Each structure stands twice: as C-alpha cells, then as structure tokens.
CSV table of C-alpha atoms and ligand atoms in Angstrom, one decimal:
chain,number,residue,atom,x,y,z
Y,131,MET,CA,249.6,-249.4,-166.0
Y,132,ASP,CA,250.7,-246.1,-167.5
Y,133,GLN,CA,248.9,-243.2,-165.8
Y,134,ILE,CA,249.8,-240.7,-168.5
Y,135,GLN,CA,250.3,-241.3,-172.1
Y,136,PHE,CA,251.4,-238.9,-174.8
Y,137,SER,CA,251.4,-240.3,-178.4
Y,138,GLY,CA,252.7,-238.2,-181.2
Y,139,VAL,CA,251.5,-234.9,-179.6
Y,140,LYS,CA,252.1,-231.7,-181.6
Y,141,LYS,CA,251.4,-228.1,-180.7
Y,142,SER,CA,252.3,-225.0,-182.6
Y,143,TYR,CA,251.3,-221.5,-181.6
Y,144,ARG,CA,249.7,-218.9,-183.9
Y,145,SER,CA,253.1,-217.3,-184.3
Y,146,GLY,CA,254.1,-220.4,-186.2
Y,147,GLN,CA,256.4,-221.5,-183.4
Y,148,THR,CA,256.4,-225.3,-182.9
Y,149,ALA,CA,256.4,-225.7,-179.2
Y,150,VAL,CA,255.9,-229.5,-178.9
Y,151,ASP,CA,257.0,-231.7,-181.8
Y,152,ASN,CA,255.6,-235.2,-182.1
Y,153,LEU,CA,256.1,-236.0,-178.4
Y,154,SER,CA,255.5,-239.5,-177.1
Y,155,PHE,CA,256.1,-240.6,-173.6
Y,156,GLN,CA,254.5,-242.5,-170.7
Y,157,VAL,CA,254.5,-241.9,-167.0
Y,158,GLU,CA,253.7,-244.7,-164.6
Y,159,LYS,CA,251.3,-244.5,-161.6
Y,160,GLY,CA,253.0,-242.9,-158.6
Y,161,GLU,CA,256.0,-241.8,-160.5
Y,162,ILE,CA,257.8,-238.4,-160.1
Y,163,TYR,CA,258.6,-237.6,-163.7
Y,164,THR,CA,260.5,-234.4,-164.7
Y,165,LEU,CA,260.6,-232.5,-167.9
Y,166,LEU,CA,264.1,-230.9,-168.0
Y,167,GLY,CA,265.4,-228.5,-170.6
Y,168,PRO,CA,266.5,-225.0,-171.4
Y,169,SER,CA,264.0,-222.1,-171.4
Y,170,GLY,CA,261.7,-222.2,-174.5
Y,171,CYS,CA,262.1,-225.9,-175.2
Y,172,GLY,CA,258.3,-226.6,-174.7
Y,173,LYS,CA,258.1,-227.8,-171.0
Y,174,THR,CA,255.3,-225.5,-169.9
Y,175,THR,CA,253.4,-226.2,-173.2
Y,176,THR,CA,253.6,-229.9,-172.4
Y,177,LEU,CA,252.2,-229.4,-168.9
Y,178,ARG,CA,249.4,-227.1,-170.2
Y,179,LEU,CA,248.5,-229.7,-172.8
Y,180,LEU,CA,248.2,-232.3,-170.1
Y,181,ALA,CA,246.2,-230.1,-167.8
Y,182,GLY,CA,243.8,-229.2,-170.7
Y,183,PHE,CA,244.7,-225.5,-171.0
Y,184,GLU,CA,245.9,-226.0,-174.5
Y,185,LYS,CA,244.6,-228.2,-177.3
Y,186,PRO,CA,247.0,-230.3,-179.3
Y,187,ASP,CA,247.2,-229.9,-183.1
Y,188,GLY,CA,247.8,-233.7,-183.4
Y,189,GLY,CA,248.4,-236.8,-181.4
Y,190,GLN,CA,246.6,-238.2,-178.4
Y,191,ILE,CA,246.8,-237.6,-174.6
Y,192,SER,CA,245.4,-240.1,-172.1
Y,193,ILE,CA,245.2,-240.1,-168.3
Y,194,ALA,CA,244.5,-243.4,-166.4
Y,195,GLY,CA,243.6,-245.1,-169.7
Y,196,ASN,CA,241.0,-242.5,-170.8
Y,197,VAL,CA,241.6,-240.2,-173.8
Y,198,MET,CA,241.6,-236.6,-172.7
Y,199,ALA,CA,242.5,-235.0,-176.1
Y,200,GLY,CA,242.8,-236.3,-179.6
Y,201,ALA,CA,240.9,-238.8,-181.8
Y,202,GLY,CA,237.8,-236.6,-181.5
Y,203,TYR,CA,237.8,-236.4,-177.7
Y,204,TRP,CA,238.2,-233.3,-175.6
Y,205,VAL,CA,237.9,-233.4,-171.8
Y,206,PRO,CA,238.0,-230.0,-170.1
Y,207,PRO,CA,240.6,-229.2,-167.4
Y,208,GLU,CA,238.2,-229.5,-164.4
Y,209,LYS,CA,237.2,-233.1,-165.4
Y,210,ARG,CA,240.7,-234.5,-165.9
Y,211,GLY,CA,241.6,-235.2,-162.2
Y,212,VAL,CA,244.7,-233.0,-162.5
Y,213,GLY,CA,246.0,-230.6,-159.9
Y,214,MET,CA,248.4,-227.9,-161.0
Y,215,VAL,CA,251.0,-225.8,-159.1
Y,216,PHE,CA,251.7,-222.8,-161.3
Y,217,GLN,CA,255.2,-221.2,-161.6
Y,218,ASN,CA,254.1,-218.0,-159.8
Y,219,TYR,CA,251.8,-220.1,-157.5
Y,220,ALA,CA,248.7,-218.1,-158.6
Y,221,LEU,CA,247.2,-218.0,-155.1
Y,222,PHE,CA,243.9,-216.0,-154.6
Y,223,PRO,CA,245.1,-212.8,-152.9
Y,224,HIS,CA,241.8,-212.1,-151.3
Y,225,LEU,CA,241.4,-215.6,-149.7
Y,226,ASP,CA,243.2,-216.8,-146.6
Y,227,VAL,CA,245.3,-220.0,-146.5
Y,228,ALA,CA,242.3,-222.2,-145.5
Y,229,ARG,CA,240.1,-220.9,-148.3
Y,230,ASN,CA,242.8,-221.1,-150.9
Y,231,VAL,CA,243.5,-224.7,-150.0
Y,232,ALA,CA,239.7,-225.6,-149.9
Y,233,PHE,CA,239.1,-223.9,-153.3
Y,234,GLY,CA,239.1,-227.1,-155.3
Y,235,LEU,CA,236.4,-228.6,-153.0
Y,236,ARG,CA,233.8,-226.0,-153.6
Y,237,ASN,CA,231.3,-228.6,-154.5
Y,238,SER,CA,231.6,-230.5,-151.2
Y,239,PRO,CA,229.6,-229.7,-148.0
Y,240,PRO,CA,231.3,-227.1,-145.8
Y,241,CYS,CA,232.1,-229.5,-143.0
Y,242,VAL,CA,233.9,-231.9,-145.3
Y,243,ARG,CA,235.7,-228.9,-146.9
Y,244,ALA,CA,237.1,-227.5,-143.7
Y,245,GLY,CA,238.3,-230.9,-142.5
Y,246,ARG,CA,240.0,-231.8,-145.7
Y,247,ALA,CA,241.7,-228.4,-146.0
Y,248,ARG,CA,243.0,-228.8,-142.4
Y,249,GLU,CA,244.4,-232.2,-143.3
Y,250,PHE,CA,246.4,-230.8,-146.3
Y,251,ILE,CA,247.5,-227.7,-144.5
Y,252,ASP,CA,248.9,-230.0,-141.9
Y,253,LEU,CA,250.5,-232.2,-144.6
Y,254,VAL,CA,252.5,-229.3,-146.0
Y,255,GLY,CA,253.5,-228.1,-142.5
Y,256,LEU,CA,251.4,-224.9,-142.3
Y,257,SER,CA,249.2,-225.6,-139.3
Y,258,GLY,CA,248.6,-222.3,-137.5
Y,259,PHE,CA,248.7,-220.3,-140.7
Y,260,GLU,CA,245.1,-220.9,-141.8
Y,261,LYS,CA,244.0,-217.3,-141.4
Y,262,ARG,CA,247.0,-215.6,-143.1
Y,263,PHE,CA,246.6,-214.1,-146.5
Y,264,PRO,CA,249.1,-214.8,-149.3
Y,265,HIS,CA,250.9,-211.5,-149.0
Y,266,GLU,CA,251.6,-212.4,-145.3
Y,267,LEU,CA,253.6,-215.5,-146.3
Y,268,SER,CA,257.1,-216.1,-147.5
Y,269,GLY,CA,257.9,-217.6,-150.9
Y,270,GLY,CA,258.4,-221.0,-149.5
Y,271,GLN,CA,255.1,-220.9,-147.5
Y,272,GLN,CA,253.2,-219.7,-150.6
Y,273,GLN,CA,254.6,-222.6,-152.5
Y,274,ARG,CA,253.3,-225.0,-149.8
Y,275,VAL,CA,249.8,-223.4,-150.0
Y,276,ALA,CA,249.8,-223.9,-153.7
Y,277,LEU,CA,250.8,-227.5,-153.3
Y,278,ALA,CA,248.1,-228.1,-150.6
Y,279,ARG,CA,245.5,-226.5,-152.9
Y,280,ALA,CA,246.5,-228.7,-155.8
Y,281,LEU,CA,246.6,-231.9,-153.7
Y,282,CYS,CA,243.4,-231.3,-151.6
Y,283,PRO,CA,240.9,-232.6,-154.2
Y,284,GLU,CA,243.1,-235.8,-154.4
Y,285,PRO,CA,244.0,-235.6,-158.1
Y,286,LEU,CA,245.3,-238.6,-160.0
Y,287,VAL,CA,248.0,-236.4,-161.4
Y,288,ILE,CA,249.7,-233.3,-160.0
Y,289,LEU,CA,251.6,-230.9,-162.3
Y,290,LEU,CA,254.3,-228.6,-161.0
Y,291,ASP,CA,255.7,-225.8,-163.2
Y,292,GLU,CA,259.2,-224.7,-162.0
Y,293,PRO,CA,258.2,-225.3,-158.4
Y,294,PHE,CA,261.6,-224.1,-157.0
Y,295,SER,CA,262.2,-221.0,-159.2
Y,296,ASN,CA,261.0,-218.5,-156.7
Y,297,LEU,CA,262.9,-219.9,-153.7
Y,298,ASP,CA,266.4,-219.0,-152.6
Y,299,ALA,CA,269.2,-221.6,-152.7
Y,300,ASP,CA,268.9,-222.9,-149.1
Y,301,LEU,CA,265.2,-223.2,-149.1
Y,302,ARG,CA,265.3,-224.8,-152.5
Y,303,GLU,CA,267.4,-227.7,-151.2
Y,304,THR,CA,265.1,-228.3,-148.2
Y,305,MET,CA,262.0,-228.1,-150.4
Y,306,ARG,CA,263.3,-230.7,-152.9
Y,307,GLY,CA,263.2,-233.3,-150.1
Y,308,GLU,CA,260.0,-232.0,-148.6
Y,309,LEU,CA,258.1,-232.0,-151.9
Y,310,LYS,CA,259.2,-235.5,-152.8
Y,311,LYS,CA,258.0,-236.7,-149.4
Y,312,ILE,CA,254.6,-235.0,-149.6
Y,313,ILE,CA,254.0,-236.2,-153.2
Y,314,ARG,CA,254.9,-239.7,-152.2
Y,315,SER,CA,252.6,-239.7,-149.2
Y,316,THR,CA,249.6,-238.9,-151.4
Y,317,GLY,CA,250.4,-241.5,-154.0
Y,318,ALA,CA,249.8,-239.0,-156.8
Y,319,THR,CA,251.6,-239.3,-160.1
Y,320,ALA,CA,253.6,-236.1,-160.5
Y,321,VAL,CA,254.9,-234.3,-163.6
Y,322,LEU,CA,257.4,-231.6,-162.8
Y,323,VAL,CA,259.0,-229.0,-165.0
Y,324,THR,CA,262.4,-227.5,-164.4
Y,325,HIS,CA,265.3,-226.0,-166.2
Y,326,ASP,CA,267.6,-226.8,-163.2
Y,327,GLN,CA,269.5,-230.1,-163.5
Y,328,LYS,CA,270.1,-230.3,-159.8
Y,329,ASP,CA,266.4,-230.1,-159.0
Y,330,ALA,CA,265.7,-232.7,-161.6
Y,331,LEU,CA,268.4,-235.1,-160.5
Y,332,ALA,CA,267.4,-234.8,-156.8
Y,333,ILE,CA,263.7,-235.2,-157.0
Y,334,SER,CA,262.8,-237.4,-160.0
Y,335,ASP,CA,262.2,-241.1,-160.5
Y,336,ARG,CA,262.7,-240.4,-164.2
Y,337,ILE,CA,263.8,-237.5,-166.3
Y,338,MET,CA,263.0,-236.5,-169.8
Y,339,VAL,CA,265.5,-234.1,-171.3
Y,340,MET,CA,263.9,-231.9,-173.9
Y,341,GLN,CA,265.3,-229.6,-176.6
Y,342,ARG,CA,263.2,-227.7,-179.2
Y,343,GLY,CA,260.0,-229.5,-178.4
Y,344,SER,CA,261.3,-233.0,-178.6
Y,345,ILE,CA,262.9,-235.7,-176.4
Y,346,GLN,CA,266.7,-236.0,-176.3
Y,347,GLN,CA,266.8,-238.7,-173.6
Y,348,GLN,CA,264.7,-240.4,-171.0
Y,349,GLY,CA,265.9,-242.3,-168.0
Y,350,ASP,CA,266.5,-242.4,-164.2
Y,351,PRO,CA,268.8,-239.6,-162.9
Y,352,ARG,CA,271.9,-241.9,-162.7
Y,353,SER,CA,271.7,-243.1,-166.2
Y,354,ILE,CA,271.1,-239.6,-167.6
Y,355,TYR,CA,274.2,-238.4,-165.8
Y,356,LEU,CA,276.4,-241.4,-166.3
Y,357,SER,CA,275.3,-242.3,-169.9
Y,358,PRO,CA,274.3,-239.1,-171.7
Y,359,ALA,CA,272.9,-240.0,-175.1
Y,360,ASN,CA,274.4,-237.1,-177.0
Y,361,GLN,CA,276.4,-234.0,-176.7
Y,362,PHE,CA,273.4,-231.8,-175.8
Y,363,VAL,CA,272.5,-234.0,-172.8
Y,364,ALA,CA,276.2,-234.3,-171.8
Y,365,ALA,CA,276.6,-230.5,-171.7
Y,366,PHE,CA,273.2,-229.6,-170.3
Y,367,ILE,CA,273.3,-232.0,-167.3
Y,368,GLY,CA,276.5,-231.2,-165.5
Y,369,LYS,CA,279.8,-230.5,-167.3
Y,370,SER,CA,281.6,-232.7,-169.6
Y,371,ASN,CA,284.8,-233.1,-171.7
Y,372,ILE,CA,284.0,-234.1,-175.3
Y,373,ILE,CA,286.8,-236.1,-176.8
Y,374,THR,CA,287.1,-237.9,-180.1
Y,375,GLY,CA,289.0,-241.1,-180.8
Y,376,ARG,CA,289.1,-244.5,-182.5
Y,377,LEU,CA,288.3,-247.9,-181.1
Y,378,SER,CA,291.3,-250.0,-180.1
Y,379,ALA,CA,291.9,-253.5,-181.7
Y,380,ASN,CA,290.8,-255.2,-178.5
Y,381,CYS,CA,287.6,-253.0,-178.3
Y,382,ARG,CA,288.4,-252.0,-174.7
Y,383,PHE,CA,289.7,-248.5,-175.2
Y,384,ILE,CA,289.2,-245.5,-177.3
Y,385,GLU,CA,292.5,-244.2,-178.6
Y,386,THR,CA,292.5,-240.4,-178.3
Y,387,ASP,CA,294.9,-237.5,-178.4
Y,388,ILE,CA,295.0,-237.6,-174.6
Y,389,GLY,CA,295.7,-241.3,-174.4
Y,390,GLU,CA,293.8,-244.6,-174.3
Y,391,ILE,CA,290.4,-244.1,-172.6
Y,392,PRO,CA,288.9,-247.3,-171.1
Y,393,ILE,CA,285.2,-247.8,-171.9
Y,394,ASN,CA,282.8,-249.6,-169.7
Y,395,PRO,CA,281.3,-251.8,-170.7
Y,396,PRO,CA,283.2,-252.4,-173.9
Y,397,HIS,CA,280.1,-252.6,-176.2
Y,398,LEU,CA,281.3,-251.4,-179.5
Y,399,LYS,CA,282.7,-254.7,-180.8
Y,400,GLY,CA,282.7,-254.9,-184.6
Y,401,LYS,CA,282.3,-251.2,-185.1
Y,402,ASN,CA,285.0,-249.0,-186.4
Y,403,GLY,CA,285.5,-245.3,-187.2
Y,404,ALA,CA,285.7,-242.4,-184.9
Y,405,PHE,CA,283.6,-242.1,-181.7
Y,406,ARG,CA,282.9,-239.2,-179.5
Y,407,LEU,CA,283.2,-239.6,-175.8
Y,408,SER,CA,281.9,-237.6,-172.8
Y,409,ILE,CA,284.2,-237.7,-169.8
Y,410,ARG,CA,282.8,-236.1,-166.7
Y,411,PRO,CA,285.2,-233.8,-164.8
Y,412,GLU,CA,285.2,-236.2,-161.8
Y,413,GLY,CA,286.1,-239.1,-164.3
Y,414,PHE,CA,289.7,-238.1,-164.0
Y,415,GLU,CA,291.6,-239.1,-160.9
Y,416,LEU,CA,294.9,-237.6,-160.0
Y,417,ALA,CA,297.3,-240.6,-159.4
Y,418,ASP,CA,301.1,-240.8,-159.4
Y,419,ASP,CA,300.9,-244.0,-161.5
Y,420,GLY,CA,298.3,-242.6,-163.9
Y,421,PRO,CA,299.0,-243.0,-167.6
Y,422,ILE,CA,297.9,-239.5,-168.6
Y,423,THR,CA,300.3,-236.5,-167.9
Y,424,GLY,CA,299.2,-232.9,-168.0
Y,425,ARG,CA,300.1,-229.5,-166.8
Y,426,ILE,CA,297.6,-227.4,-164.7
Y,427,ASN,CA,296.5,-224.2,-166.4
Y,428,THR,CA,293.9,-222.9,-163.9
Y,429,VAL,CA,292.7,-223.9,-160.4
Y,430,ASN,CA,289.2,-222.8,-159.3
Y,431,TYR,CA,288.9,-223.6,-155.6
Y,432,LEU,CA,285.2,-224.0,-154.7
Y,433,GLY,CA,285.4,-225.4,-151.1
Y,434,SER,CA,283.8,-228.8,-151.5
Y,435,GLU,CA,285.9,-229.4,-154.6
Y,436,GLN,CA,288.3,-227.7,-157.0
Y,437,GLU,CA,287.9,-227.4,-160.7
Y,438,CYS,CA,291.1,-227.5,-162.7
Y,439,LEU,CA,291.9,-226.9,-166.3
Y,440,ILE,CA,294.7,-229.2,-167.3
Y,441,ASP,CA,296.5,-229.3,-170.6
Y,442,VAL,CA,297.2,-232.8,-171.9
Y,443,PRO,CA,299.8,-233.6,-173.1
Y,444,PRO,CA,301.8,-230.8,-171.4
Y,445,ASP,CA,303.8,-228.2,-173.2
Y,446,THR,CA,302.7,-228.6,-176.8
Y,447,ARG,CA,300.5,-226.4,-178.9
Y,448,GLU,CA,298.3,-229.4,-179.8
Y,449,SER,CA,297.3,-230.2,-176.2
Y,450,THR,CA,293.7,-230.6,-175.1
Y,451,ARG,CA,292.4,-228.6,-172.2
Y,452,LEU,CA,290.5,-230.8,-169.8
Y,453,LEU,CA,288.1,-229.8,-167.0
Y,454,VAL,CA,289.0,-232.0,-164.0
Y,455,ARG,CA,287.3,-232.1,-160.6
Y,456,VAL,CA,289.5,-232.8,-157.6
Y,457,GLY,CA,288.8,-233.1,-153.9
Y,458,PRO,CA,289.3,-230.0,-151.7
Y,459,GLY,CA,292.4,-231.2,-149.8
Y,460,MET,CA,295.0,-231.4,-152.6
Y,461,ASP,CA,297.4,-228.5,-152.9
Y,462,LEU,CA,297.4,-227.6,-156.6
Y,463,SER,CA,298.7,-224.6,-158.5
Y,464,PRO,CA,298.9,-223.5,-162.1
Y,465,GLY,CA,302.1,-224.9,-163.7
Y,466,ASP,CA,302.1,-228.1,-161.7
Y,467,LEU,CA,302.7,-231.3,-163.6
Y,468,VAL,CA,300.2,-234.0,-162.7
Y,469,ARG,CA,299.4,-237.6,-163.7
Y,470,MET,CA,295.8,-238.9,-164.0
Y,471,LYS,CA,293.8,-242.0,-164.7
Y,472,VAL,CA,290.3,-242.3,-166.1
Y,473,LEU,CA,287.4,-243.9,-164.3
Y,474,PRO,CA,285.5,-245.9,-166.9
Y,475,CYS,CA,282.1,-245.5,-165.2
Y,476,LEU,CA,282.3,-241.7,-165.9
Y,477,VAL,CA,283.0,-242.2,-169.6
Y,478,ALA,CA,280.2,-242.5,-172.1
Y,479,VAL,CA,280.4,-243.1,-175.8
Y,480,ILE,CA,277.9,-240.5,-177.0
Y,481,ASP,CA,277.9,-241.1,-180.7
Y,482,LYS,CA,279.8,-242.0,-183.8
Y,483,LYS,CA,281.5,-239.0,-185.1
Y,484,THR,CA,280.2,-238.1,-188.6
Y,485,PRO,CA,283.2,-237.5,-190.9
J,728,ADP,P1,259.5,-223.6,-171.6
J,728,ADP,O1,258.4,-223.8,-170.5
J,728,ADP,O2,260.3,-224.8,-171.8
J,728,ADP,O3,260.3,-222.4,-171.3
J,728,ADP,P2,257.3,-223.0,-173.4
J,728,ADP,O4,256.5,-224.2,-173.5
J,728,ADP,O5,256.7,-221.9,-172.5
J,728,ADP,O6,258.8,-223.4,-173.0
J,728,ADP,O7,257.4,-222.4,-174.8
J,728,ADP,C1,257.8,-223.2,-176.0
J,728,ADP,C2,257.9,-222.3,-177.2
J,728,ADP,O8,256.6,-221.8,-177.5
J,728,ADP,C3,258.7,-221.0,-177.0
J,728,ADP,O9,259.4,-220.7,-178.2
J,728,ADP,C4,257.7,-219.9,-176.7
J,728,ADP,O10,258.2,-218.7,-177.1
J,728,ADP,C5,256.5,-220.4,-177.5
J,728,ADP,N1,255.2,-220.0,-176.8
J,728,ADP,C6,254.9,-220.4,-175.5
J,728,ADP,N2,253.6,-220.0,-175.2
J,728,ADP,C7,253.2,-219.2,-176.3
J,728,ADP,C8,252.0,-218.5,-176.7
J,728,ADP,N3,251.0,-218.4,-175.8
J,728,ADP,N4,252.0,-217.9,-177.9
J,728,ADP,C9,253.0,-218.0,-178.8
J,728,ADP,N5,254.1,-218.7,-178.5
J,728,ADP,C10,254.2,-219.3,-177.3
J,729,MG,MG1,258.1,-222.7,-168.7
C-alpha cells in the first residue's frame, strides 16, 4: 500500500509565488524517496506540506491511507506520525544529546524514555556522547543526533531536508551509506530532499526530479540517469550531449551530423521527423575501428577519468563539440585525431524536436 499520497497538491505563498503546482505522487511503505531539483523548485515546501507545517491551497495529502490535509481535513504535525530532520538540524542548544534524542518521547514515563533514547543513540553510533551539548559536536555528529531524535518516536515517515548540505565531501560519502542503513533498519518510509544528484543517485530507491513546482520525471536512479525524459533532466542529472537527428529507414539509428547513432531499444517505429538525443559523455568509446572521427580540442585530466572536448567531424567549421569521458590511462592531447563508437545503452531519445 502507498504510505504517502499527494493528489493534485497546490501551494502558493502570499508573495504570489507558486511553490508547488498540482503535484501528484505516491511513496511506498519502506521506500527511500528523494525530491531532487535546483534551489527554489519547491522541495522544502513539499516536505513542509507533508509534515503539516504548511497548508495546501488545493489537493489532498494522505499518510498510511488517512487524509492529513484536503477535503475538509486537517491533521496537525504532531499527530501525523512524521519525524523531521531539518536542514540546519535545529537541535536544542540547551539540551544534551540524550535529552535532544528523547525530546519526542516527552509523554512517555522517564524510564522508557531513557532506554529508548539510548537505543537510538546507539543506532546512530553516538554511544558515549550522551552528555555532550550540540556545540560540542561536529557537523556529522549533530546530523546523527537530529536523525536519532527524529527516529526515536518510531514515526511512520521520516523527512530529511538536505541532510548532507552541512557536511564536507568525505563525510558526505560515508553518511550516504550510513543514513541508508539506519533508515532501512527502522523500516520507516523516508522522503529526502536534495539538490545534489550524487546524493540522490546513491541513496534513493526512487527519485522525483522537480522543476518550478512540478514533476519532470520519476524513477529509480538507473532509469533517471540512463533514460532522462527531457533536456532538463538530462542536463541536471549528470552531463549530456544533446544531438538532433532523423530516424533511419530501418528504425535502428538516428542519423545526425556526427554520424549514425544506434538507439536501444529501437522503439520509434512508424514515427518520423526530427528527434533529440541525449548521449552521456561515457557513451562514447575511443576505438580504432569506431565509425566516428573527431579531433580533440581540450583534455581535462581529473584522475579517475579525463573529460575531453572533441570536434566531430574534424577540421570543419560545422563540427559539433562533444563532451567525452575517457579512462585515466589513455595518453591524449589536444590536436589528436581519434575514432569513437557509441554505446547504445547511454543514448536516450528525449523528445521529438518541435520544428
Ligand atoms: P527548494 O527547497 O526547492 O529550494 P522552496 O520550497 O523552499 O524550494 O521554495 C519554493 C519557492 O517558494 C521559491 O521560489 C521560494 O522563494 C518560495 N518560498 C518558499 N518559502 C516561502 C515563504 N515562506 N514565503 C514566500 N515564498 C516562499
Ligand atoms: Mg529547500
């Protein structure tokens, strides 16, 4: 059963700004679901609507089959069974770790409270830190306290707003794995907000890509990356070459200015006209027998990979400049002539080009 259901939810602020525009989506029980999109696209507003900190102007929000907002219903935040980890963690500065974590249990007897708090402090790996105050903790430790505090009352749903934004790069990578493990171990349904595509790809069961308050695409990380639905998604999640061409007579290629691009699976049968393709930078493979010839313009050596700009075809003013990702071992320099082939699994037909 769907644990969370948004149906046609709308929210505008007094400024007249439409933050969430007719949003419909479902999240299954136990799923880690991520709202991904650029700053200002309505992610935090969506979380706040779900938590009950904002009222929708229209539409309906349900949790575990019960209407929380809409159709004449309104359930206040504390009755929704929702735990929230705020972007700045919002820990109580005057309470130590144990009291912060136990905060959501203030209606339980003290002995139950202490035991449960200990259990969740242990779960997030902070045993021994019970008596520390928030200012005596690192960013990563504060995040763990916020997580333990949100999970301690055993909510049906846990909401996390940009959980990695205050962490440095190394810690961020470790915490992605940790957070996933901790959320899974509680069985809670999680809705996470981030503007960072790597966070989203690494941690999510499913991702919703948002722009200007509405859904651009929904799917698991692989399908979002390999089959972006449109140019916005192709450019926002990773990098992409956008190329236009026409379907070949046998429906297996798109004929473009850089050559015939194989499409996989060939699903455009019976359609004609111009199509727009997204080809990922790693969708080109340098190969001596490749059908595409180009000349390297720039090499950006990054260690684990090198990003090259390659002009195809070479030596004409009409060439297309492609972004191509190559392994770190190959010795490449600007001016080199190279041959390439295209890997069909990294090609997506994103739309029919409007004339
Ligand atoms: P995100 O979390 O994706 O960055 P938000 O949901 O915070 O986006 O904001 C969506 C839009 O609504 C933005 O244009 C923002 O300026 C506007 N907005 C957010 N909160 C308020 C508010 N309290 N009052 C007025 N406008 C707001
Ligand atoms: Mg936000």
